[in-house]
Amino acid sequence: MQTIEIHGKKFLTSIPRTSIENEVKRVAAEINQDYKGKRPLLLGVLNGAFMFVADLMRNLDIECEISFVKMSSYAGTTTTGAVKQLLGLNESIEGRDVIIVEDIVDTGLTMQSMLETLKGYNPASINIASLFLKPARLKVPIDVKYSAFTIPDRFIVGYGLDYDGLGRNLPDIYDAAE
Ligand code: 5GP
């Protein structure tokens, strides 16, 4: 097991890049199947989902488009629970089949407020694809149609996810050591 340090905090390897690759391919295969004959708009949630959405899209063989949005920021190792605002949506999603692509659904509050906002723009459908899901932390019921990994209540970094700005470039996933 490899230990690394980010901002003085220790992290241990937990999910190797090969497992991530396999699970991303599995999720892409489900989307290819479900959206056959459609042209979904992937809405990548910055910053954390950038790597996931790139690899996911690379594995889609249906017609699809991509755009990026951002919710207000997240600092440290716990979710603030503050109301978040959707930024950067500058095209119409009316009548579109939208797939929100998120890095991790933790309390679900971010996805809840994003869904509420997006539904107001009358898309044909909205589903969520999240790389990670922490069911033990959910505070609101969120239907995550596609998820690569269900993980315990631990803070993770790597593959796009950061610890105070660092660690996004790590190709594997690391868990915070106690
Ligand atoms: P939620 O609103 O569901 O509580 O929080 C979702 C956001 O919190 C994610 O998009 C992510 O940015 C951040 N987050 C939640 N858990 C973790 C974690 O374990 N590691 C990292 N790096 N970010 C997390």
GROMACS .gro file of C-alpha atoms and ligand atoms in nm:
model
  202
    1MET     CA    1   0.000   0.000   0.000
    2GLN     CA    2   0.134   0.340  -0.097
    3THR     CA    3   0.115   0.636   0.140
    4ILE     CA    4   0.130   0.994   0.015
    5GLU     CA    5   0.108   1.328   0.188
    6ILE     CA    6  -0.095   1.627   0.070
    7HIS     CA    7  -0.090   1.952   0.271
    8GLY     CA    8   0.064   1.748   0.555
    9LYS     CA    9  -0.223   1.497   0.561
   10LYS     CA   10  -0.164   1.126   0.493
   11PHE     CA   11  -0.353   0.933   0.226
   12LEU     CA   12  -0.341   0.563   0.139
   13THR     CA   13  -0.404   0.399  -0.200
   14SER     CA   14  -0.753   0.259  -0.222
   15ILE     CA   15  -0.877   0.219  -0.582
   16PRO     CA   16  -0.625   0.148  -0.857
   17ARG     CA   17  -0.653   0.311  -1.199
   18THR     CA   18  -0.735  -0.025  -1.364
   19SER     CA   19  -1.051  -0.062  -1.152
   20ILE     CA   20  -1.151   0.295  -1.232
   21GLU     CA   21  -1.103   0.227  -1.603
   22ASN     CA   22  -1.317  -0.089  -1.584
   23GLU     CA   23  -1.600   0.078  -1.394
   24VAL     CA   24  -1.602   0.384  -1.622
   25LYS     CA   25  -1.634   0.148  -1.920
   26ARG     CA   26  -1.922  -0.033  -1.749
   27VAL     CA   27  -2.107   0.295  -1.686
   28ALA     CA   28  -2.043   0.404  -2.048
   29ALA     CA   29  -2.185   0.075  -2.175
   30GLU     CA   30  -2.505   0.133  -1.974
   31ILE     CA   31  -2.538   0.484  -2.116
   32ASN     CA   32  -2.471   0.360  -2.472
   33GLN     CA   33  -2.753   0.112  -2.424
   34ASP     CA   34  -3.004   0.346  -2.257
   35TYR     CA   35  -2.949   0.642  -2.491
   36LYS     CA   36  -2.937   0.456  -2.823
   37GLY     CA   37  -3.096   0.678  -3.090
   38LYS     CA   38  -3.080   0.985  -2.863
   39ARG     CA   39  -2.823   1.262  -2.841
   40PRO     CA   40  -2.760   1.326  -2.472
   41LEU     CA   41  -2.595   1.639  -2.343
   42LEU     CA   42  -2.335   1.552  -2.081
   43LEU     CA   43  -2.310   1.827  -1.822
   44GLY     CA   44  -1.975   1.786  -1.651
   45VAL     CA   45  -1.960   1.940  -1.306
   46LEU     CA   46  -1.630   2.124  -1.261
   47ASN     CA   47  -1.379   2.090  -1.121
   48GLY     CA   48  -1.391   1.737  -0.979
   49ALA     CA   49  -1.557   1.556  -1.269
   50PHE     CA   50  -1.322   1.665  -1.547
   51MET     CA   51  -1.126   1.341  -1.565
   52PHE     CA   52  -1.428   1.117  -1.526
   53VAL     CA   53  -1.629   1.298  -1.792
   54ALA     CA   54  -1.338   1.282  -2.038
   55ASP     CA   55  -1.293   0.908  -1.991
   56LEU     CA   56  -1.667   0.848  -1.990
   57MET     CA   57  -1.718   1.036  -2.314
   58ARG     CA   58  -1.426   0.856  -2.479
   59ASN     CA   59  -1.617   0.533  -2.417
   60LEU     CA   60  -1.952   0.652  -2.556
   61ASP     CA   61  -2.029   0.540  -2.910
   62ILE     CA   62  -2.363   0.720  -2.942
   63GLU     CA   63  -2.401   1.079  -3.064
   64CYS     CA   64  -2.345   1.302  -2.763
   65GLU     CA   65  -2.249   1.655  -2.667
   66ILE     CA   66  -2.072   1.803  -2.369
   67SER     CA   67  -2.089   2.121  -2.170
   68PHE     CA   68  -1.952   2.218  -1.829
   69VAL     CA   69  -2.108   2.380  -1.526
   70LYS     CA   70  -1.982   2.463  -1.182
   71MET     CA   71  -2.141   2.474  -0.839
   72SER     CA   72  -2.002   2.694  -0.566
   73SER     CA   73  -1.681   2.565  -0.413
   74TYR     CA   74  -1.605   2.301  -0.152
   75ALA     CA   75  -1.320   2.345   0.095
   76GLY     CA   76  -1.162   2.106   0.346
   77THR     CA   77  -1.287   1.758   0.429
   78THR     CA   78  -1.656   1.810   0.509
   79THR     CA   79  -1.945   1.949   0.312
   80THR     CA   80  -2.065   2.288   0.430
   81GLY     CA   81  -2.428   2.222   0.349
   82ALA     CA   82  -2.459   2.580   0.227
   83VAL     CA   83  -2.692   2.654  -0.062
   84LYS     CA   84  -2.498   2.632  -0.387
   85GLN     CA   85  -2.547   2.817  -0.709
   86LEU     CA   86  -2.524   2.683  -1.064
   87LEU     CA   87  -2.273   2.871  -1.278
   88GLY     CA   88  -2.179   2.855  -1.644
   89LEU     CA   89  -2.487   2.715  -1.815
   90ASN     CA   90  -2.507   2.935  -2.121
   91GLU     CA   91  -2.699   2.717  -2.363
   92SER     CA   92  -3.060   2.602  -2.373
   93ILE     CA   93  -3.128   2.256  -2.235
   94GLU     CA   94  -3.497   2.269  -2.322
   95GLY     CA   95  -3.605   1.936  -2.470
   96ARG     CA   96  -3.258   1.784  -2.423
   97ASP     CA   97  -3.170   1.455  -2.256
   98VAL     CA   98  -2.929   1.576  -1.992
   99ILE     CA   99  -2.682   1.356  -1.807
  100ILE     CA  100  -2.520   1.536  -1.514
  101VAL     CA  101  -2.168   1.398  -1.470
  102GLU     CA  102  -2.046   1.445  -1.113
  103ASP     CA  103  -1.738   1.326  -0.926
  104ILE     CA  104  -1.902   1.226  -0.599
  105VAL     CA  105  -2.244   1.243  -0.438
  106ASP     CA  106  -2.181   1.288  -0.068
  107THR     CA  107  -2.470   1.453   0.124
  108GLY     CA  108  -2.657   1.493  -0.206
  109LEU     CA  109  -2.720   1.863  -0.140
  110THR     CA  110  -2.520   1.977  -0.443
  111MET     CA  111  -2.712   1.747  -0.676
  112GLN     CA  112  -3.043   1.842  -0.516
  113SER     CA  113  -2.998   2.212  -0.584
  114MET     CA  114  -2.857   2.148  -0.931
  115LEU     CA  115  -3.153   1.926  -1.024
  116GLU     CA  116  -3.397   2.185  -0.899
  117THR     CA  117  -3.236   2.456  -1.113
  118LEU     CA  118  -3.204   2.240  -1.425
  119LYS     CA  119  -3.562   2.110  -1.409
  120GLY     CA  120  -3.675   2.474  -1.434
  121TYR     CA  121  -3.527   2.486  -1.786
  122ASN     CA  122  -3.755   2.204  -1.913
  123PRO     CA  123  -3.513   1.937  -2.032
  124ALA     CA  124  -3.671   1.620  -2.182
  125SER     CA  125  -3.498   1.412  -1.914
  126ILE     CA  126  -3.226   1.440  -1.651
  127ASN     CA  127  -3.015   1.160  -1.505
  128ILE     CA  128  -2.707   1.162  -1.286
  129ALA     CA  129  -2.383   0.975  -1.353
  130SER     CA  130  -2.155   0.995  -1.051
  131LEU     CA  131  -1.815   0.834  -1.019
  132PHE     CA  132  -1.862   0.784  -0.645
  133LEU     CA  133  -2.153   0.754  -0.410
  134LYS     CA  134  -2.125   0.767  -0.028
  135PRO     CA  135  -2.467   0.631   0.079
  136ALA     CA  136  -2.390   0.666   0.451
  137ARG     CA  137  -2.363   1.045   0.411
  138LEU     CA  138  -2.677   1.113   0.205
  139LYS     CA  139  -2.899   1.375   0.366
  140VAL     CA  140  -3.157   1.398   0.089
  141PRO     CA  141  -3.288   1.123  -0.141
  142ILE     CA  142  -3.111   1.152  -0.477
  143ASP     CA  143  -3.163   0.906  -0.760
  144VAL     CA  144  -2.817   0.839  -0.903
  145LYS     CA  145  -2.891   0.632  -1.212
  146TYR     CA  146  -2.529   0.559  -1.302
  147SER     CA  147  -2.253   0.522  -1.047
  148ALA     CA  148  -1.913   0.362  -1.079
  149PHE     CA  149  -1.832   0.301  -0.711
  150THR     CA  150  -2.019   0.295  -0.381
  151ILE     CA  151  -1.771   0.385  -0.107
  152PRO     CA  152  -1.769   0.413   0.273
  153ASP     CA  153  -1.767   0.745   0.456
  154ARG     CA  154  -1.405   0.841   0.396
  155PHE     CA  155  -1.253   1.144   0.230
  156ILE     CA  156  -1.089   1.052  -0.101
  157VAL     CA  157  -0.856   1.224  -0.346
  158GLY     CA  158  -0.725   1.153  -0.695
  159TYR     CA  159  -0.861   1.109  -1.048
  160GLY     CA  160  -0.993   1.466  -1.052
  161LEU     CA  161  -1.083   1.493  -0.681
  162ASP     CA  162  -0.878   1.727  -0.465
  163TYR     CA  163  -0.778   1.802  -0.111
  164ASP     CA  164  -0.771   2.182  -0.093
  165GLY     CA  165  -0.668   2.212  -0.456
  166LEU     CA  166  -0.411   1.934  -0.470
  167GLY     CA  167  -0.422   1.568  -0.572
  168ARG     CA  168  -0.646   1.597  -0.880
  169ASN     CA  169  -0.366   1.467  -1.103
  170LEU     CA  170  -0.326   1.137  -0.918
  171PRO     CA  171  -0.433   0.853  -1.151
  172ASP     CA  172  -0.546   0.630  -0.861
  173ILE     CA  173  -0.784   0.700  -0.571
  174TYR     CA  174  -0.646   0.754  -0.220
  175ASP     CA  175  -0.831   0.742   0.114
  176ALA     CA  176  -0.753   0.982   0.399
  177ALA     CA  177  -0.567   0.794   0.673
  178GLU     CA  178  -0.714   0.836   1.023
  1795GP     P1  179  -2.250   1.698  -0.155
  1795GP     O1  180  -2.324   1.822  -0.186
  1795GP     O2  181  -2.310   1.575  -0.219
  1795GP     O3  182  -2.233   1.678  -0.007
  1795GP     O4  183  -2.103   1.720  -0.201
  1795GP     C1  184  -2.061   1.695  -0.327
  1795GP     C2  185  -1.927   1.757  -0.353
  1795GP     O5  186  -1.845   1.757  -0.234
  1795GP     C3  187  -1.851   1.676  -0.456
  1795GP     O6  188  -1.879   1.719  -0.586
  1795GP     C4  189  -1.707   1.699  -0.415
  1795GP     O7  190  -1.659   1.816  -0.476
  1795GP     C5  191  -1.713   1.722  -0.265
  1795GP     N1  192  -1.678   1.598  -0.192
  1795GP     C6  193  -1.760   1.521  -0.120
  1795GP     N2  194  -1.695   1.416  -0.068
  1795GP     C7  195  -1.567   1.427  -0.110
  1795GP     C8  196  -1.450   1.346  -0.091
  1795GP     O8  197  -1.447   1.240  -0.026
  1795GP     N3  198  -1.337   1.391  -0.152
  1795GP     C9  199  -1.332   1.505  -0.225
  1795GP     N4  200  -1.215   1.538  -0.279
  1795GP     N5  201  -1.440   1.584  -0.245
  1795GP    C10  202  -1.556   1.544  -0.188
   0.00000   0.00000   0.00000
